[in-house]
Amino acid sequence: LAKKLHGTEKNVWVDISKMAVAHNAINLGQGFPDFMAPDHVVEKIKEAVADHNPSIHQYARSSGLPRLVQALSKLYTPHLGRAVDPLTEVLVNVGAYGSLYCTIQGLINPGDEVIIIEPFFDCYQPMVTVAGGIPIFVPLRPTKEGTVTSSADWKLDHAELASKFNSKTKLIIFNTPNNPLGKVFTLEEMTEIADLCKKHDVVCVSDEVYEWMTYGAAKHLKMASLPGMWDRTITIGSAGKTFSVTGWKLGWCIGPEALISCAQVVHQNCIYTSPTPIQEAVARGLELEMSRIGSPDSYLTSLAEELLPKRDTLAQQLVDAGLKPVVPEGGYFMMADYSQKEVDLPESDEAKDFRLVQWLIKNKKLAVIPPSAFYCDEHKHLGENFIRFCFIKNDSTLEKASCILKEWA
Ligand code: PMP
Ligand code: GLN
């Protein structure tokens, strides 16, 4: 294995998904729906390939199929408060993963510091270290105790965050709604981060893949729409999350040409272009969605409505099972504190939540995710008393999980 990859061998999704399958567990682990994608989106992929248009089956323009970049520009222009140039300010990629990878590789020089807010989507850390960057971690911390708390109760310490910025800081990786917490950052919280970026000339990579999934009063705000932030923000989105089609693996970066062109240099030499039929289908899907904005059949708003009762049911089931849920304001994951439960776990070097999850999969046939995977080594203890549940699942799956949790109670 190449030296630059040392330390990145372990992957929570590979390990836990493999175990879940091997033990035939009810899977509330990896984030993907176990129900059918929306009919109109499935129709669009059928239409895209049935069109007898030979170009649908050939390479697309490197930075993105013209029809798709047009649709993305139209979709985001009102949310960003400025016209997005489809040809220079959009880069289509293989998932949000590809988008993050090309952005980080394209912007980081060896020794550059990159601030990462914890808990964080796990791939940020290896992407930064492989690019030669130095990750600097700042944790969100719970500010309230109780049986049921909210992701809004998890906050950054402003002085601690500010202390991490210096002349070596190149990027901050920001994620709202956050995975795994479901925190939706407020305007005030985002303004604090934006002010630090501007003061220290730092670029913000804003991972907003769960942008359409917020609940109640929480509203998603785009970092790039804050004053002075367009020029220093790359926003990451995902068709997999937007349309509940994680297997389509299509994502995008939106941002100023000066930053997008850096990600494109990486992209053109390691991916070159994303699958054309998928790009065509997503373009058609977004066009249809834009015609439905404000109507009840808009998937961009109806998905969160569909998820809200699932979130609330799961939270209650967790309370009944003796866990303490952190109810998310966005996304489709829920963290829950299990430290009240008595479980005799085998001793090992692994974090307690990893041992608990292995125990749950083997003995209770329930798969969830150990959140210490979303912390650096030094801060893993902050996640060790929690497990992460995914609730974008059929009610029947959630019901089966509930029976297991009750039996565990
Ligand atoms: N960012 C976050 C916060 C995620 O949860 C995910 C999950 N898949 C990704 C990026 C990657 O998205 P994609 O499947 O589009 O590569
Ligand atoms: N984003 C998804 C999650 O958090 C899955 C990511 C993956 O499987 N690599 O569960």
Short mmCIF file of C-alpha atoms in Angstrom, two decimals, residues 100-116 124-136 168-173 201-205 234 258-259 262-263 266:
data_model
loop_
_atom_site.label_atom_id
_atom_site.label_comp_id
_atom_site.label_asym_id
_atom_site.label_seq_id
_atom_site.Cartn_x
_atom_site.Cartn_y
_atom_site.Cartn_z
CA LEU A 100 -15.25 16.34 -2.06
CA TYR A 101 -12.21 14.44 -3.28
CA CYS A 102 -11.56 16.67 -6.31
CA THR A 103 -12.14 19.83 -4.26
CA ILE A 104 -9.76 18.82 -1.49
CA GLN A 105 -7.06 17.49 -3.85
CA GLY A 106 -7.42 20.55 -6.02
CA LEU A 107 -6.98 23.09 -3.23
CA ILE A 108 -4.59 21.61 -0.65
CA ASN A 109 -0.81 21.90 -0.61
CA PRO A 110 1.27 19.72 1.72
CA GLY A 111 1.28 21.28 5.19
CA ASP A 112 -1.91 23.28 4.71
CA GLU A 113 -4.25 23.10 7.69
CA VAL A 114 -7.87 22.09 7.26
CA ILE A 115 -10.41 22.67 10.01
CA ILE A 116 -12.96 19.88 10.41
CA TYR A 124 -13.09 14.17 5.19
CA GLN A 125 -10.12 13.12 7.31
CA PRO A 126 -8.48 10.62 4.89
CA MET A 127 -9.16 12.93 1.95
CA VAL A 128 -7.28 15.72 3.71
CA THR A 129 -4.34 13.60 4.87
CA VAL A 130 -3.88 11.91 1.49
CA ALA A 131 -3.72 15.38 -0.08
CA GLY A 132 -0.91 16.20 2.39
CA GLY A 133 -3.09 18.48 4.51
CA ILE A 134 -3.18 18.57 8.30
CA PRO A 135 -6.67 18.12 9.76
CA ILE A 136 -7.43 20.31 12.77
CA LYS A 168 -1.62 28.04 7.66
CA THR A 169 -5.38 27.42 7.54
CA LYS A 170 -6.45 26.80 3.96
CA LEU A 171 -9.90 25.22 4.28
CA ILE A 172 -12.73 24.54 6.66
CA ILE A 173 -15.01 21.60 5.92
CA ASP A 201 -8.72 34.17 3.98
CA VAL A 202 -9.97 30.58 4.28
CA VAL A 203 -12.03 28.62 1.74
CA CYS A 204 -15.17 26.85 2.99
CA VAL A 205 -16.13 23.44 1.59
CA ILE A 234 -17.55 25.37 -2.78
CA ALA A 258 -11.45 30.23 -9.56
CA LEU A 259 -12.21 27.38 -7.12
CA CYS A 262 -9.05 23.66 -9.34
CA ALA A 263 -11.42 20.75 -8.65
CA VAL A 266 -8.28 16.80 -10.60
#
